[in-house]
Amino acid sequence: MVGFDDPPDLDKPYEYEPPSGLFVVAYSPSGAAIACGGYRTYRAQTNVAEVRKMYVAPGSRRLGLSRRVLQELEHHAAGSGAVRMILETGSYNHAATRLYASAGYESIPPYVAGRPAFNRAYAKQLSAAQTRKDE
């Protein structure tokens, strides 16, 4: 097994509803969904947001979409009161680990019990400067 998927019913759609969450989808000019990601308030701490479900379709990779989705999630979370973002990804997903490191995320101890040993947890402190002036 190279990756690990959460059970489909683990996340509830309402967890991604503003103001405590957000789910964004990027579309191609033809209207096809090509990238997505979300965050939800981490259950244990209301001022911590957890990034979830980041994905870019294979034909749309290396266009900066994952960074744009991540930035949108960070902006919205900071504007909603989150001071920290956390996430998990598989250590074999080198593109994801590079993205998160380059976006300022630092490795932290696992925060979900029972995850495979190859998962890696990351965190980033958010600042008020990450909120947009137009929000």
PDB file of C-alpha atoms in Angstrom:
ATOM      1  CA  MET A   1       0.000   0.000   0.000  1.00  0.00           C
ATOM      2  CA  VAL A   2       1.494   3.342  -1.066  1.00  0.00           C
ATOM      3  CA  GLY A   3      -1.210   5.679   0.236  1.00  0.00           C
ATOM      4  CA  PHE A   4      -3.948   5.833   2.786  1.00  0.00           C
ATOM      5  CA  ASP A   5      -7.443   7.130   2.186  1.00  0.00           C
ATOM      6  CA  ASP A   6      -9.856   8.051   4.931  1.00  0.00           C
ATOM      7  CA  PRO A   7     -13.245   6.350   4.805  1.00  0.00           C
ATOM      8  CA  PRO A   8     -15.625   8.423   2.641  1.00  0.00           C
ATOM      9  CA  ASP A   9     -18.040   9.012   5.518  1.00  0.00           C
ATOM     10  CA  LEU A  10     -15.362  10.274   7.939  1.00  0.00           C
ATOM     11  CA  ASP A  11     -15.956  13.930   7.039  1.00  0.00           C
ATOM     12  CA  LYS A  12     -19.377  15.498   7.134  1.00  0.00           C
ATOM     13  CA  PRO A  13     -20.169  18.164   4.500  1.00  0.00           C
ATOM     14  CA  TYR A  14     -21.410  20.639   7.136  1.00  0.00           C
ATOM     15  CA  GLU A  15     -17.901  20.681   8.689  1.00  0.00           C
ATOM     16  CA  TYR A  16     -16.719  22.635   5.636  1.00  0.00           C
ATOM     17  CA  GLU A  17     -19.398  25.322   5.808  1.00  0.00           C
ATOM     18  CA  PRO A  18     -18.331  28.880   6.662  1.00  0.00           C
ATOM     19  CA  PRO A  19     -17.466  30.299   9.084  1.00  0.00           C
ATOM     20  CA  SER A  20     -15.928  27.171  10.635  1.00  0.00           C
ATOM     21  CA  GLY A  21     -14.770  25.693   7.347  1.00  0.00           C
ATOM     22  CA  LEU A  22     -14.520  26.093   3.613  1.00  0.00           C
ATOM     23  CA  PHE A  23     -14.259  23.831   0.601  1.00  0.00           C
ATOM     24  CA  VAL A  24     -13.022  25.273  -2.671  1.00  0.00           C
ATOM     25  CA  VAL A  25     -13.012  23.816  -6.160  1.00  0.00           C
ATOM     26  CA  ALA A  26     -10.994  25.144  -9.096  1.00  0.00           C
ATOM     27  CA  TYR A  27     -12.462  24.710 -12.555  1.00  0.00           C
ATOM     28  CA  SER A  28     -10.882  24.656 -15.989  1.00  0.00           C
ATOM     29  CA  PRO A  29     -12.150  27.053 -18.682  1.00  0.00           C
ATOM     30  CA  SER A  30     -14.288  24.169 -19.977  1.00  0.00           C
ATOM     31  CA  GLY A  31     -15.953  23.792 -16.580  1.00  0.00           C
ATOM     32  CA  ALA A  32     -14.222  20.611 -15.405  1.00  0.00           C
ATOM     33  CA  ALA A  33     -13.269  20.429 -11.734  1.00  0.00           C
ATOM     34  CA  ILE A  34      -9.455  20.261 -11.670  1.00  0.00           C
ATOM     35  CA  ALA A  35      -8.410  21.031  -8.087  1.00  0.00           C
ATOM     36  CA  CYS A  36      -9.932  21.166  -4.634  1.00  0.00           C
ATOM     37  CA  GLY A  37      -9.210  21.452  -0.967  1.00  0.00           C
ATOM     38  CA  GLY A  38     -10.903  22.293   2.249  1.00  0.00           C
ATOM     39  CA  TYR A  39     -10.424  23.120   5.852  1.00  0.00           C
ATOM     40  CA  ARG A  40     -12.517  22.571   8.911  1.00  0.00           C
ATOM     41  CA  THR A  41     -12.155  23.734  12.461  1.00  0.00           C
ATOM     42  CA  TYR A  42     -10.121  21.111  14.257  1.00  0.00           C
ATOM     43  CA  ARG A  43     -12.393  19.440  16.764  1.00  0.00           C
ATOM     44  CA  ALA A  44     -10.008  19.732  19.703  1.00  0.00           C
ATOM     45  CA  GLN A  45      -9.315  23.474  19.349  1.00  0.00           C
ATOM     46  CA  THR A  46     -11.620  26.089  17.857  1.00  0.00           C
ATOM     47  CA  ASN A  47      -8.813  28.436  16.744  1.00  0.00           C
ATOM     48  CA  VAL A  48      -7.048  25.683  14.776  1.00  0.00           C
ATOM     49  CA  ALA A  49      -8.047  24.809  11.220  1.00  0.00           C
ATOM     50  CA  GLU A  50      -7.276  21.445   9.621  1.00  0.00           C
ATOM     51  CA  VAL A  51      -6.533  21.275   5.888  1.00  0.00           C
ATOM     52  CA  ARG A  52      -8.245  18.312   4.236  1.00  0.00           C
ATOM     53  CA  LYS A  53      -8.952  16.828   0.817  1.00  0.00           C
ATOM     54  CA  MET A  54      -6.275  18.665  -1.190  1.00  0.00           C
ATOM     55  CA  TYR A  55      -6.207  17.297  -4.724  1.00  0.00           C
ATOM     56  CA  VAL A  56      -5.202  18.397  -8.226  1.00  0.00           C
ATOM     57  CA  ALA A  57      -6.183  16.358 -11.286  1.00  0.00           C
ATOM     58  CA  PRO A  58      -3.112  14.808 -12.965  1.00  0.00           C
ATOM     59  CA  GLY A  59      -3.488  16.823 -16.178  1.00  0.00           C
ATOM     60  CA  SER A  60      -3.564  20.083 -14.225  1.00  0.00           C
ATOM     61  CA  ARG A  61      -0.580  19.571 -11.962  1.00  0.00           C
ATOM     62  CA  ARG A  62       2.467  21.853 -11.936  1.00  0.00           C
ATOM     63  CA  LEU A  63       0.306  24.920 -12.662  1.00  0.00           C
ATOM     64  CA  GLY A  64       0.361  26.303  -9.110  1.00  0.00           C
ATOM     65  CA  LEU A  65      -3.235  25.306  -8.374  1.00  0.00           C
ATOM     66  CA  SER A  66      -2.469  23.534  -5.104  1.00  0.00           C
ATOM     67  CA  ARG A  67      -0.656  26.622  -3.813  1.00  0.00           C
ATOM     68  CA  ARG A  68      -3.571  28.860  -4.816  1.00  0.00           C
ATOM     69  CA  VAL A  69      -6.096  26.556  -3.154  1.00  0.00           C
ATOM     70  CA  LEU A  70      -3.950  26.389  -0.006  1.00  0.00           C
ATOM     71  CA  GLN A  71      -3.582  30.182   0.097  1.00  0.00           C
ATOM     72  CA  GLU A  72      -7.347  30.622  -0.252  1.00  0.00           C
ATOM     73  CA  LEU A  73      -7.912  28.226   2.645  1.00  0.00           C
ATOM     74  CA  GLU A  74      -5.330  30.030   4.795  1.00  0.00           C
ATOM     75  CA  HIS A  75      -6.845  33.464   4.038  1.00  0.00           C
ATOM     76  CA  HIS A  76     -10.345  32.317   4.857  1.00  0.00           C
ATOM     77  CA  ALA A  77      -9.306  30.465   8.022  1.00  0.00           C
ATOM     78  CA  ALA A  78      -7.318  33.457   9.307  1.00  0.00           C
ATOM     79  CA  GLY A  79     -10.260  35.729   8.560  1.00  0.00           C
ATOM     80  CA  SER A  80     -12.504  33.381  10.532  1.00  0.00           C
ATOM     81  CA  GLY A  81     -10.286  33.490  13.615  1.00  0.00           C
ATOM     82  CA  ALA A  82      -7.943  30.541  13.125  1.00  0.00           C
ATOM     83  CA  VAL A  83      -4.412  31.156  14.333  1.00  0.00           C
ATOM     84  CA  ARG A  84      -2.933  27.837  13.232  1.00  0.00           C
ATOM     85  CA  MET A  85      -3.387  25.405  10.342  1.00  0.00           C
ATOM     86  CA  ILE A  86      -2.606  21.705  10.711  1.00  0.00           C
ATOM     87  CA  LEU A  87      -2.652  18.877   8.202  1.00  0.00           C
ATOM     88  CA  GLU A  88      -1.493  15.363   7.473  1.00  0.00           C
ATOM     89  CA  THR A  89      -0.147  13.905   4.264  1.00  0.00           C
ATOM     90  CA  GLY A  90       1.654  10.745   3.288  1.00  0.00           C
ATOM     91  CA  SER A  91       5.438  10.929   3.343  1.00  0.00           C
ATOM     92  CA  TYR A  92       5.464   9.272  -0.087  1.00  0.00           C
ATOM     93  CA  ASN A  93       3.600  12.234  -1.577  1.00  0.00           C
ATOM     94  CA  HIS A  94       6.715  14.251  -2.353  1.00  0.00           C
ATOM     95  CA  ALA A  95       4.842  16.980  -4.218  1.00  0.00           C
ATOM     96  CA  ALA A  96       2.657  17.613  -1.162  1.00  0.00           C
ATOM     97  CA  THR A  97       5.545  17.595   1.306  1.00  0.00           C
ATOM     98  CA  ARG A  98       7.428  20.080  -0.914  1.00  0.00           C
ATOM     99  CA  LEU A  99       4.353  22.300  -1.227  1.00  0.00           C
ATOM    100  CA  TYR A 100       3.740  22.438   2.503  1.00  0.00           C
ATOM    101  CA  ALA A 101       7.399  23.050   3.362  1.00  0.00           C
ATOM    102  CA  SER A 102       7.653  25.849   0.788  1.00  0.00           C
ATOM    103  CA  ALA A 103       4.427  27.384   2.134  1.00  0.00           C
ATOM    104  CA  GLY A 104       5.875  27.641   5.647  1.00  0.00           C
ATOM    105  CA  TYR A 105       4.504  24.490   7.238  1.00  0.00           C
ATOM    106  CA  GLU A 106       6.721  22.742   9.767  1.00  0.00           C
ATOM    107  CA  SER A 107       6.741  19.101  10.763  1.00  0.00           C
ATOM    108  CA  ILE A 108       4.926  18.340  14.025  1.00  0.00           C
ATOM    109  CA  PRO A 109       4.195  15.139  15.961  1.00  0.00           C
ATOM    110  CA  PRO A 110       1.169  13.156  14.722  1.00  0.00           C
ATOM    111  CA  TYR A 111      -2.097  14.518  16.073  1.00  0.00           C
ATOM    112  CA  VAL A 112      -4.449  11.704  15.009  1.00  0.00           C
ATOM    113  CA  ALA A 113      -4.095   8.379  16.787  1.00  0.00           C
ATOM    114  CA  GLY A 114      -3.980   5.254  14.662  1.00  0.00           C
ATOM    115  CA  ARG A 115      -2.641   6.805  11.457  1.00  0.00           C
ATOM    116  CA  PRO A 116      -0.045   4.859   9.481  1.00  0.00           C
ATOM    117  CA  ALA A 117       3.582   5.533  10.377  1.00  0.00           C
ATOM    118  CA  PHE A 118       4.248   6.925   6.882  1.00  0.00           C
ATOM    119  CA  ASN A 119       1.862   9.859   7.450  1.00  0.00           C
ATOM    120  CA  ARG A 120       3.433  13.195   8.299  1.00  0.00           C
ATOM    121  CA  ALA A 121       1.786  16.011  10.231  1.00  0.00           C
ATOM    122  CA  TYR A 122       2.501  19.689   9.592  1.00  0.00           C
ATOM    123  CA  ALA A 123       1.469  23.006  11.116  1.00  0.00           C
ATOM    124  CA  LYS A 124       1.703  26.691  10.277  1.00  0.00           C
ATOM    125  CA  GLN A 125       0.958  29.739  12.389  1.00  0.00           C
ATOM    126  CA  LEU A 126      -1.450  32.115  10.684  1.00  0.00           C
ATOM    127  CA  SER A 127      -1.300  35.864  11.016  1.00  0.00           C
ATOM    128  CA  ALA A 128      -3.789  38.679  10.639  1.00  0.00           C
ATOM    129  CA  ALA A 129      -1.758  39.768   7.607  1.00  0.00           C
ATOM    130  CA  GLN A 130      -3.033  36.659   5.796  1.00  0.00           C
ATOM    131  CA  THR A 131      -6.578  37.994   5.757  1.00  0.00           C
ATOM    132  CA  ARG A 132      -7.571  39.995   2.727  1.00  0.00           C
ATOM    133  CA  LYS A 133      -8.436  43.648   2.936  1.00  0.00           C
ATOM    134  CA  ASP A 134     -11.603  43.078   0.871  1.00  0.00           C
ATOM    135  CA  GLU A 135     -13.142  40.569   3.282  1.00  0.00           C
TER     136      GLU A 135
END
